[in-house]
Coordinates of N, CA and C in Angstrom, one line a residue:
Chain A
E1 N 121.4 -20.6 -180.9 CA 120.0 -20.7 -181.1 C 119.5 -19.4 -181.7
P2 N 118.7 -19.4 -182.8 CA 118.2 -18.1 -183.3 C 117.3 -17.4 -182.4
E3 N 117.3 -16.1 -182.4 CA 116.4 -15.4 -181.5 C 115.9 -14.1 -182.2
V4 N 114.9 -13.6 -181.7 CA 114.3 -12.3 -182.2 C 115.1 -11.2 -181.5
T5 N 115.5 -10.2 -182.2 CA 116.2 -9.1 -181.6 C 115.4 -7.8 -181.8
Q6 N 115.6 -6.8 -180.9 CA 114.9 -5.6 -181.0 C 115.8 -4.4 -180.7
T7 N 115.7 -3.4 -181.4 CA 116.4 -2.1 -181.1 C 115.5 -0.9 -181.2
P8 N 115.8 0.1 -180.4 CA 116.7 0.1 -179.3 C 116.1 -0.6 -178.1
S9 N 116.9 -0.8 -177.1 CA 116.3 -1.4 -175.9 C 115.5 -0.3 -175.1
H10 N 115.8 0.9 -175.2 CA 115.1 2.0 -174.5 C 115.1 3.2 -175.4
Q11 N 113.9 3.8 -175.6 CA 113.8 5.0 -176.5 C 113.0 6.0 -175.7
V12 N 113.6 7.2 -175.6 CA 112.9 8.3 -174.9 C 112.6 9.3 -176.0
T13 N 111.4 9.8 -176.0 CA 111.0 10.8 -177.0 C 110.1 11.8 -176.4
Q14 N 110.0 12.9 -177.1 CA 109.0 14.0 -176.7 C 107.7 13.7 -177.4
M15 N 106.6 14.1 -176.6 CA 105.3 13.9 -177.1 C 105.2 14.6 -178.5
G16 N 104.5 13.9 -179.4 CA 104.3 14.5 -180.8 C 105.4 14.0 -181.7
Q17 N 106.5 13.5 -181.3 CA 107.5 13.0 -182.2 C 107.2 11.6 -182.7
E18 N 107.8 11.4 -183.8 CA 107.7 10.0 -184.5 C 108.8 9.1 -183.9
V19 N 108.4 7.9 -183.7 CA 109.4 6.9 -183.3 C 109.3 5.6 -184.2
I20 N 110.4 5.0 -184.4 CA 110.4 3.7 -185.1 C 111.1 2.7 -184.3
L21 N 110.3 1.6 -184.0 CA 110.9 0.5 -183.2 C 111.2 -0.6 -184.2
R22 N 112.4 -1.1 -184.0 CA 112.9 -2.1 -185.0 C 113.0 -3.5 -184.4
C23 N 112.7 -4.5 -185.2 CA 112.7 -5.9 -184.8 C 113.4 -6.7 -185.9
V24 N 114.2 -7.7 -185.6 CA 114.6 -8.6 -186.6 C 114.1 -10.0 -186.2
P25 N 113.1 -10.5 -186.8 CA 112.5 -11.8 -186.5 C 113.5 -12.9 -186.9
I26 N 113.2 -14.1 -186.4 CA 114.0 -15.3 -186.8 C 113.8 -15.5 -188.3
S27 N 114.9 -15.8 -189.0 CA 115.0 -15.7 -190.4 C 114.0 -16.5 -191.2
N28 N 113.6 -17.7 -190.7 CA 112.7 -18.5 -191.5 C 111.3 -18.4 -191.0
H29 N 111.0 -17.4 -190.2 CA 109.7 -17.2 -189.7 C 108.8 -16.4 -190.7
L30 N 107.5 -16.7 -190.7 CA 106.7 -16.0 -191.7 C 105.6 -15.1 -191.1
Y31 N 105.3 -15.2 -189.8 CA 104.3 -14.4 -189.2 C 105.0 -13.6 -188.1
F32 N 104.5 -12.3 -188.1 CA 105.2 -11.4 -187.2 C 104.1 -10.6 -186.4
Y33 N 104.5 -10.2 -185.2 CA 103.6 -9.6 -184.3 C 104.3 -8.5 -183.5
W34 N 103.4 -7.5 -183.1 CA 103.8 -6.5 -182.1 C 102.8 -6.6 -181.0
Y35 N 103.3 -6.6 -179.8 CA 102.5 -6.5 -178.5 C 103.0 -5.4 -177.7
R36 N 102.1 -4.9 -176.8 CA 102.5 -3.8 -176.0 C 102.1 -4.1 -174.5
Q37 N 103.0 -3.6 -173.6 CA 102.7 -3.8 -172.2 C 102.9 -2.5 -171.5
I38 N 101.9 -1.8 -171.1 CA 102.0 -0.6 -170.2 C 102.5 -1.1 -168.9
L39 N 103.3 -0.3 -168.2 CA 103.9 -0.7 -167.0 C 102.9 -1.1 -166.0
G40 N 103.1 -2.3 -165.4 CA 102.2 -2.9 -164.4 C 100.9 -3.5 -164.9
Q41 N 100.8 -3.5 -166.3 CA 99.6 -4.1 -166.9 C 99.9 -5.3 -167.7
K42 N 98.8 -5.8 -168.3 CA 99.0 -7.1 -169.0 C 99.6 -6.8 -170.4
V43 N 100.1 -7.8 -171.1 CA 100.5 -7.7 -172.5 C 99.3 -7.6 -173.4
E44 N 99.3 -6.7 -174.4 CA 98.2 -6.6 -175.3 C 98.6 -6.8 -176.7
F45 N 97.8 -7.5 -177.5 CA 98.1 -7.7 -178.9 C 97.9 -6.4 -179.6
L46 N 98.8 -6.0 -180.5 CA 98.7 -4.8 -181.3 C 98.3 -5.2 -182.8
V47 N 99.2 -6.0 -183.4 CA 99.0 -6.3 -184.8 C 99.7 -7.6 -185.2
S48 N 99.2 -8.3 -186.2 CA 99.9 -9.4 -186.8 C 100.1 -9.1 -188.3
F49 N 101.1 -9.7 -188.8 CA 101.6 -9.4 -190.2 C 102.1 -10.6 -190.9
Y50 N 101.6 -10.8 -192.1 CA 101.9 -12.0 -192.8 C 101.9 -11.6 -194.3
N51 N 102.8 -12.1 -195.0 CA 102.9 -11.9 -196.5 C 102.8 -10.5 -196.9
N52 N 103.6 -9.7 -196.1 CA 103.7 -8.3 -196.4 C 102.5 -7.5 -196.2
E53 N 101.5 -8.0 -195.4 CA 100.4 -7.1 -195.1 C 99.9 -7.5 -193.7
I54 N 99.1 -6.5 -193.2 CA 98.5 -6.7 -191.8 C 97.4 -7.7 -191.9
S55 N 97.5 -8.7 -191.0 CA 96.5 -9.8 -190.9 C 95.4 -9.3 -190.0
E56 N 95.8 -8.7 -188.9 CA 94.8 -8.3 -187.9 C 95.4 -7.2 -187.1
K57 N 94.6 -6.2 -186.7 CA 95.1 -5.2 -185.8 C 94.0 -5.0 -184.7
S58 N 94.5 -4.6 -183.6 CA 93.6 -4.4 -182.4 C 93.1 -3.0 -182.4
E59 N 92.2 -2.7 -181.5 CA 91.6 -1.3 -181.4 C 92.7 -0.3 -181.0
I60 N 93.8 -0.8 -180.3 CA 94.8 0.1 -179.9 C 95.6 0.6 -181.2
F61 N 95.6 -0.2 -182.2 CA 96.4 0.1 -183.4 C 95.7 1.0 -184.3
D62 N 95.7 2.3 -183.9 CA 94.9 3.3 -184.7 C 95.8 3.9 -185.8
D63 N 95.4 4.9 -186.4 CA 96.0 5.5 -187.6 C 97.4 6.1 -187.3
Q64 N 97.7 6.2 -186.0 CA 99.1 6.7 -185.6 C 100.1 5.6 -185.7
F65 N 99.7 4.3 -185.8 CA 100.6 3.2 -185.9 C 100.7 2.7 -187.3
S66 N 101.9 2.2 -187.6 CA 102.0 1.5 -188.9 C 103.1 0.5 -188.7
V67 N 103.1 -0.6 -189.5 CA 104.1 -1.6 -189.5 C 104.7 -1.8 -190.9
E68 N 105.9 -2.2 -191.0 CA 106.5 -2.4 -192.3 C 107.6 -3.5 -192.2
R69 N 107.8 -4.2 -193.3 CA 108.9 -5.1 -193.4 C 109.7 -4.7 -194.6
P70 N 110.5 -3.7 -194.4 CA 111.1 -3.0 -195.6 C 112.1 -3.8 -196.4
D71 N 112.8 -4.7 -195.8 CA 113.9 -5.4 -196.5 C 113.9 -6.9 -196.4
G72 N 112.9 -7.5 -195.9 CA 112.9 -9.0 -195.8 C 113.6 -9.4 -194.5
S73 N 114.2 -8.6 -193.7 CA 114.7 -9.0 -192.4 C 114.2 -8.2 -191.3
N74 N 114.1 -6.9 -191.5 CA 113.6 -6.0 -190.4 C 112.1 -6.0 -190.4
F75 N 111.5 -5.8 -189.2 CA 110.1 -5.6 -189.1 C 109.9 -4.4 -188.1
T76 N 109.3 -3.3 -188.6 CA 109.3 -2.1 -187.8 C 107.9 -1.7 -187.4
L77 N 107.8 -1.0 -186.3 CA 106.6 -0.4 -185.8 C 106.9 1.1 -185.7
K78 N 106.0 1.8 -186.4 CA 106.2 3.3 -186.4 C 105.0 3.9 -185.6
I79 N 105.3 4.8 -184.8 CA 104.2 5.6 -184.1 C 104.5 7.0 -184.6
R80 N 103.5 7.6 -185.3 CA 103.7 8.8 -186.1 C 103.8 10.0 -185.1
S81 N 102.9 10.2 -184.2 CA 102.9 11.3 -183.3 C 102.6 10.8 -181.9
T82 N 103.7 10.6 -181.2 CA 103.6 9.8 -179.9 C 102.8 10.7 -178.9
K83 N 102.1 9.9 -178.0 CA 101.3 10.5 -176.9 C 101.9 9.9 -175.6
L84 N 101.6 10.6 -174.5 CA 102.1 10.1 -173.2 C 101.7 8.7 -173.0
E85 N 100.5 8.4 -173.4 CA 99.9 7.0 -173.1 C 100.5 5.9 -174.0
D86 N 101.4 6.3 -174.9 CA 102.1 5.3 -175.7 C 103.3 4.8 -175.0
S87 N 103.6 5.4 -173.8 CA 104.7 4.9 -173.0 C 104.4 3.5 -172.6
A88 N 105.3 2.6 -172.9 CA 105.1 1.1 -172.7 C 106.3 0.3 -173.1
M89 N 106.2 -1.0 -172.8 CA 107.2 -1.9 -173.4 C 106.6 -2.5 -174.6
Y90 N 107.3 -2.5 -175.7 CA 106.8 -3.0 -177.0 C 107.6 -4.3 -177.3
F91 N 106.9 -5.4 -177.5 CA 107.5 -6.7 -177.8 C 107.2 -7.1 -179.2
C92 N 108.2 -7.5 -179.9 CA 108.0 -8.1 -181.2 C 108.1 -9.6 -181.1
A93 N 107.3 -10.3 -181.9 CA 107.4 -11.8 -181.8 C 107.2 -12.3 -183.3
S94 N 107.7 -13.5 -183.5 CA 107.5 -14.2 -184.7 C 107.3 -15.7 -184.5
I95 N 106.6 -16.2 -185.6 CA 106.4 -17.7 -185.5 C 106.6 -18.2 -186.9
R96 N 107.0 -19.5 -187.0 CA 107.5 -20.0 -188.2 C 106.3 -20.2 -189.2
G97 N 105.2 -20.6 -188.7 CA 104.1 -20.8 -189.6 C 102.8 -21.0 -188.8
N98 N 101.7 -21.0 -189.4 CA 100.4 -21.0 -188.7 C 100.2 -22.4 -188.0
S99 N 100.9 -23.4 -188.4 CA 100.7 -24.7 -187.8 C 101.7 -24.9 -186.7
Y100 N 102.6 -24.0 -186.4 CA 103.6 -24.1 -185.3 C 102.9 -23.5 -184.1
N101 N 103.5 -23.8 -182.9 CA 102.9 -23.4 -181.7 C 103.5 -22.2 -181.0
E102 N 104.8 -22.1 -180.9 CA 105.4 -21.1 -180.1 C 105.8 -19.9 -180.8
Q103 N 105.3 -18.8 -180.3 CA 105.8 -17.5 -180.8 C 107.1 -17.2 -180.0
F104 N 108.1 -16.7 -180.8 CA 109.3 -16.3 -180.1 C 109.4 -14.8 -180.0
F105 N 109.6 -14.4 -178.8 CA 109.6 -13.0 -178.4 C 111.0 -12.3 -178.4
G106 N 111.0 -11.1 -178.8 CA 112.2 -10.3 -178.6 C 112.3 -9.8 -177.1
P107 N 113.4 -9.1 -176.8 CA 113.6 -8.7 -175.4 C 112.8 -7.4 -175.1
G108 N 112.2 -6.8 -176.1 CA 111.4 -5.6 -175.9 C 112.1 -4.3 -176.0
T109 N 111.3 -3.3 -176.4 CA 111.8 -1.9 -176.4 C 111.0 -1.1 -175.4
R110 N 111.6 -0.5 -174.5 CA 110.9 0.4 -173.5 C 110.8 1.8 -174.1
L111 N 109.6 2.2 -174.4 CA 109.4 3.5 -175.0 C 108.8 4.5 -173.9
T112 N 109.5 5.6 -173.7 CA 109.1 6.6 -172.7 C 108.8 7.9 -173.5
V113 N 107.6 8.3 -173.3 CA 107.2 9.6 -174.0 C 107.0 10.6 -172.9
L114 N 107.8 11.7 -173.1 CA 107.8 12.8 -172.1 C 106.9 14.0 -172.6
Chain B
S1 N 84.2 -11.2 -167.3 CA 85.7 -11.4 -167.1 C 86.4 -11.5 -168.4
Q2 N 87.7 -11.3 -168.4 CA 88.4 -11.2 -169.6 C 89.1 -12.5 -169.9
Q3 N 89.4 -12.7 -171.2 CA 90.2 -13.8 -171.6 C 91.5 -13.9 -170.9
G4 N 91.8 -15.0 -170.3 CA 93.1 -15.1 -169.7 C 93.2 -14.3 -168.4
E5 N 92.3 -14.7 -167.4 CA 92.4 -14.0 -166.1 C 93.1 -15.0 -165.2
E6 N 94.1 -14.5 -164.5 CA 94.8 -15.3 -163.6 C 94.4 -15.0 -162.1
D7 N 94.4 -16.0 -161.3 CA 94.3 -15.7 -159.9 C 95.3 -16.6 -159.1
P8 N 95.8 -16.3 -158.0 CA 95.5 -14.9 -157.4 C 96.3 -13.8 -158.2
Q9 N 96.0 -12.6 -157.9 CA 96.7 -11.5 -158.5 C 98.1 -11.4 -157.9
A10 N 98.2 -11.7 -156.6 CA 99.5 -11.7 -155.9 C 99.6 -12.9 -155.0
L11 N 100.8 -13.4 -154.9 CA 101.0 -14.6 -154.0 C 102.3 -14.5 -153.4
S12 N 102.3 -14.7 -152.0 CA 103.6 -14.6 -151.3 C 103.8 -15.9 -150.5
I13 N 104.9 -16.5 -150.7 CA 105.1 -17.8 -150.1 C 106.6 -17.9 -149.5
Q14 N 106.8 -18.9 -148.8 CA 108.2 -19.1 -148.3 C 108.9 -20.0 -149.2
E15 N 110.2 -19.8 -149.2 CA 111.1 -20.7 -150.1 C 110.8 -22.2 -149.7
G16 N 110.8 -23.0 -150.7 CA 110.5 -24.4 -150.4 C 109.1 -24.8 -150.6
E17 N 108.2 -23.9 -150.4 CA 106.7 -24.2 -150.6 C 106.4 -24.2 -152.1
N18 N 105.2 -24.8 -152.4 CA 104.7 -24.8 -153.7 C 103.9 -23.6 -154.0
A19 N 103.9 -23.2 -155.3 CA 103.1 -22.0 -155.7 C 102.2 -22.5 -156.8
T20 N 100.9 -22.2 -156.6 CA 99.9 -22.5 -157.6 C 99.2 -21.3 -158.1
M21 N 99.2 -21.2 -159.5 CA 98.5 -20.0 -160.1 C 97.5 -20.6 -161.1
N22 N 96.4 -19.9 -161.2 CA 95.3 -20.4 -162.1 C 95.0 -19.3 -163.2
C23 N 94.5 -19.8 -164.2 CA 94.2 -19.0 -165.4 C 92.9 -19.5 -166.0
S24 N 92.0 -18.5 -166.2 CA 90.7 -18.9 -166.9 C 90.6 -18.1 -168.2
Y25 N 89.9 -18.7 -169.2 CA 89.8 -18.1 -170.5 C 88.4 -18.3 -171.0
K26 N 88.0 -17.7 -172.1 CA 86.6 -17.7 -172.5 C 86.4 -18.4 -173.9
T27 N 87.4 -18.3 -174.8 CA 87.2 -18.7 -176.2 C 87.9 -20.0 -176.4
S28 N 87.7 -20.6 -177.6 CA 88.5 -21.8 -178.0 C 89.9 -21.5 -178.2
I29 N 90.8 -22.4 -177.8 CA 92.2 -22.1 -177.9 C 92.9 -23.2 -178.7
N30 N 94.1 -22.8 -179.3 CA 94.9 -23.8 -179.9 C 95.9 -24.4 -178.9
N31 N 96.4 -23.5 -178.0 CA 97.2 -23.9 -176.9 C 97.2 -22.8 -175.9
L32 N 97.8 -23.1 -174.7 CA 97.9 -22.1 -173.7 C 99.3 -22.2 -173.2
Q33 N 99.9 -21.0 -173.0 CA 101.3 -20.9 -172.7 C 101.4 -20.1 -171.4
W34 N 102.5 -20.4 -170.6 CA 102.8 -19.6 -169.4 C 104.1 -18.9 -169.6
Y35 N 104.2 -17.7 -169.2 CA 105.4 -16.9 -169.3 C 105.7 -16.3 -168.0
R36 N 107.0 -16.0 -167.8 CA 107.5 -15.4 -166.6 C 108.1 -14.0 -167.0
Q37 N 108.0 -13.0 -166.1 CA 108.5 -11.7 -166.4 C 109.1 -11.2 -165.1
N38 N 110.4 -10.9 -165.1 CA 111.0 -10.2 -164.0 C 110.7 -8.7 -164.2
S39 N 110.6 -8.0 -163.1 CA 110.1 -6.7 -163.0 C 110.5 -5.8 -164.2
G40 N 109.5 -5.5 -165.1 CA 109.7 -4.7 -166.2 C 110.7 -5.2 -167.3
R41 N 111.0 -6.4 -167.3 CA 111.9 -7.0 -168.2 C 111.2 -7.8 -169.3
G42 N 111.9 -8.7 -170.0 CA 111.4 -9.4 -171.1 C 110.5 -10.6 -170.7
L43 N 109.9 -11.2 -171.6 CA 109.0 -12.3 -171.4 C 109.8 -13.6 -171.6
V44 N 109.7 -14.5 -170.6 CA 110.4 -15.7 -170.7 C 109.4 -16.8 -170.9
H45 N 109.5 -17.6 -172.0 CA 108.5 -18.7 -172.2 C 108.8 -19.8 -171.3
L46 N 107.8 -20.3 -170.5 CA 108.0 -21.4 -169.6 C 107.6 -22.7 -170.1
I47 N 106.3 -22.7 -170.6 CA 105.8 -24.0 -171.0 C 104.5 -23.8 -171.8
L48 N 104.3 -24.7 -172.7 CA 103.2 -24.6 -173.6 C 102.4 -25.9 -173.5
I49 N 101.1 -25.8 -173.4 CA 100.2 -27.0 -173.4 C 99.2 -26.9 -174.5
R50 N 99.1 -28.0 -175.3 CA 98.2 -27.9 -176.4 C 96.8 -28.2 -175.9
S51 N 95.8 -27.9 -176.7 CA 94.4 -28.0 -176.3 C 94.0 -29.5 -176.1
N52 N 94.7 -30.4 -176.7 CA 94.4 -31.8 -176.6 C 95.2 -32.5 -175.5
E53 N 96.0 -31.7 -174.7 CA 96.8 -32.2 -173.6 C 96.1 -31.8 -172.3
R54 N 96.3 -32.6 -171.3 CA 95.7 -32.3 -170.0 C 96.8 -31.9 -168.9
E55 N 98.0 -32.4 -169.1 CA 99.0 -32.1 -168.1 C 100.4 -32.2 -168.8
K56 N 101.2 -31.3 -168.3 CA 102.6 -31.3 -168.8 C 103.6 -30.9 -167.7
H57 N 104.7 -31.5 -167.8 CA 105.8 -31.2 -166.8 C 107.0 -30.6 -167.5
S58 N 107.7 -29.8 -166.7 CA 109.0 -29.3 -167.2 C 109.8 -28.9 -166.0
G59 N 110.7 -29.8 -165.5 CA 111.5 -29.5 -164.3 C 110.6 -29.3 -163.1
R60 N 110.6 -28.2 -162.5 CA 109.8 -28.0 -161.3 C 108.4 -27.4 -161.6
L61 N 108.1 -27.3 -162.9 CA 106.8 -26.8 -163.4 C 105.9 -27.9 -163.8
R62 N 104.6 -27.7 -163.4 CA 103.6 -28.6 -163.8 C 102.4 -27.8 -164.2
V63 N 101.9 -28.0 -165.4 CA 100.8 -27.3 -166.0 C 99.7 -28.3 -166.2
T64 N 98.5 -27.8 -165.9 CA 97.3 -28.6 -166.2 C 96.4 -27.8 -167.1
L65 N 95.6 -28.4 -167.9 CA 94.6 -27.7 -168.7 C 93.3 -28.5 -168.7
D66 N 92.2 -27.8 -168.4 CA 90.9 -28.4 -168.4 C 90.1 -27.6 -169.4
T67 N 89.9 -28.1 -170.6 CA 89.2 -27.3 -171.7 C 87.7 -27.3 -171.4
S68 N 87.2 -28.2 -170.6 CA 85.7 -28.1 -170.3 C 85.4 -27.0 -169.4
K69 N 86.4 -26.7 -168.5 CA 86.2 -25.6 -167.6 C 86.9 -24.3 -168.1
K70 N 87.6 -24.5 -169.2 CA 88.4 -23.3 -169.8 C 89.3 -22.7 -168.7
S71 N 90.1 -23.6 -168.1 CA 91.0 -23.2 -167.1 C 92.3 -23.9 -167.1
S72 N 93.4 -23.3 -166.6 CA 94.7 -23.9 -166.5 C 95.3 -23.6 -165.2
S73 N 96.2 -24.4 -164.7 CA 96.9 -24.1 -163.5 C 98.4 -24.3 -163.8
L74 N 99.2 -23.5 -163.1 CA 100.7 -23.6 -163.1 C 101.1 -23.9 -161.7
L75 N 101.8 -25.0 -161.5 CA 102.3 -25.3 -160.2 C 103.9 -25.2 -160.3
I76 N 104.4 -24.4 -159.4 CA 105.9 -24.4 -159.2 C 106.2 -25.1 -157.9
T77 N 106.9 -26.2 -158.0 CA 107.2 -26.9 -156.8 C 108.6 -26.5 -156.2
A78 N 108.7 -26.6 -154.9 CA 109.9 -26.3 -154.2 C 110.5 -25.0 -154.6
S79 N 109.7 -23.9 -154.4 CA 110.0 -22.6 -154.9 C 111.3 -22.1 -154.3
R80 N 111.9 -21.2 -155.1 CA 113.2 -20.6 -154.7 C 113.0 -19.1 -154.8
A81 N 113.8 -18.3 -154.1 CA 113.7 -16.9 -154.1 C 113.8 -16.3 -155.5
A82 N 114.6 -17.0 -156.4 CA 114.8 -16.6 -157.8 C 113.5 -16.8 -158.6
D83 N 112.5 -17.5 -158.1 CA 111.3 -17.6 -158.8 C 110.4 -16.4 -158.7
T84 N 110.8 -15.5 -157.8 CA 110.1 -14.2 -157.7 C 110.0 -13.5 -159.0
A85 N 108.7 -13.3 -159.5 CA 108.5 -12.7 -160.8 C 107.0 -12.6 -161.0
S86 N 106.6 -12.1 -162.1 CA 105.2 -12.1 -162.5 C 105.0 -13.2 -163.5
Y87 N 103.9 -13.9 -163.4 CA 103.6 -15.1 -164.3 C 102.3 -14.8 -165.0
F88 N 102.4 -14.9 -166.3 CA 101.3 -14.7 -167.2 C 100.9 -15.9 -168.0
C89 N 99.6 -16.1 -168.1 CA 99.1 -17.1 -169.1 C 98.7 -16.4 -170.3
A90 N 98.9 -17.0 -171.5 CA 98.6 -16.5 -172.8 C 97.9 -17.6 -173.6
T91 N 96.7 -17.3 -174.1 CA 96.0 -18.3 -174.9 C 96.2 -18.0 -176.4
D92 N 96.6 -19.0 -177.1 CA 96.8 -18.9 -178.5 C 95.5 -19.2 -179.2
V93 N 95.0 -18.1 -179.9 CA 93.7 -18.2 -180.5 C 93.8 -17.8 -182.0
L94 N 92.7 -18.2 -182.7 CA 92.6 -17.8 -184.1 C 92.1 -16.4 -184.2
G95 N 92.8 -15.6 -184.8 CA 92.3 -14.2 -185.0 C 91.7 -14.0 -186.4
A96 N 91.6 -12.8 -186.8 CA 91.1 -12.5 -188.2 C 91.9 -13.1 -189.2
G97 N 91.3 -13.6 -190.3 CA 92.1 -14.2 -191.4 C 92.7 -15.5 -191.0
N98 N 92.2 -16.1 -190.0 CA 92.7 -17.4 -189.5 C 94.2 -17.3 -189.1
N99 N 94.7 -16.2 -188.8 CA 96.0 -16.1 -188.2 C 95.9 -16.1 -186.7
R100 N 97.0 -16.6 -186.1 CA 97.0 -16.8 -184.7 C 97.5 -15.5 -183.9
K101 N 97.1 -15.4 -182.7 CA 97.6 -14.4 -181.8 C 97.5 -14.9 -180.4
L102 N 98.2 -14.2 -179.5 CA 98.2 -14.5 -178.1 C 97.3 -13.5 -177.4
I103 N 96.4 -14.0 -176.5 CA 95.6 -13.1 -175.7 C 96.1 -13.4 -174.2
W104 N 96.5 -12.3 -173.5 CA 97.2 -12.4 -172.3 C 96.3 -12.2 -171.1
G105 N 96.7 -12.8 -170.0 CA 96.0 -12.5 -168.7 C 96.7 -11.4 -168.0
L106 N 96.1 -11.1 -166.9 CA 96.6 -9.9 -166.1 C 97.8 -10.3 -165.3
G107 N 98.1 -11.6 -165.1 CA 99.3 -12.0 -164.4 C 99.1 -12.2 -162.9
T108 N 100.0 -13.0 -162.4 CA 100.1 -13.3 -160.9 C 101.5 -12.8 -160.5
S109 N 101.5 -12.0 -159.5 CA 102.8 -11.5 -159.0 C 103.2 -12.4 -157.8
L110 N 104.3 -13.2 -158.0 CA 104.7 -14.2 -157.1 C 106.0 -13.6 -156.3
A111 N 105.9 -13.7 -155.0 CA 107.0 -13.3 -154.2 C 107.4 -14.5 -153.3
V112 N 108.6 -15.0 -153.5 CA 109.1 -16.1 -152.7 C 110.1 -15.6 -151.7
N113 N 109.8 -15.7 -150.5 CA 110.6 -15.1 -149.4 C 111.6 -16.1 -148.9
P114 N 112.9 -15.7 -148.8 CA 113.9 -16.6 -148.3 C 113.8 -17.0 -146.9

């Protein structure tokens, strides 16, 4: 069964460093998402992406964040200069089309900013 | 109150008992989904109920949806210690540009005692 994959599973970085979180969505899916979950809190929508551009971004998704689909298979989330408060679990998700119902989630990347 | 608020926030029951969790939301939805998360791990999709459905079953899970009250409930029957986890409801809503996104609740932490 096809699945969304994410790498790395755990990333530790120093404050101020850039990180890139990688996701490989399901191959025939067209809509892509990043969500974030700070430890012990709820999952929060960060950004949606369709047709090689951002469809919507939340207030959390400030200028330090960017997303890219560089090669038609990977979908990346870049944080330019990490802060302590960026420490969280980051989930990638994809959905086949706007008329489908279920978003498929990756296993997540745990980002720890020291 | 926020979109997708669950209650109770924490629930502790004995093995074999039923567990009921509730979720309320504020805006129109395409569907409502329930997820399970073991401590700090990935999101496991449990069940999806469309906005035109009132009840759905999957194994020991029963979900109801009342769109007039903007609420849903998740019932786990004959609970097992392995059901111990956090349970989140997520509402599938139309975001900017008519793209979909999930808005998550705060979650219910379920402890099933052997």
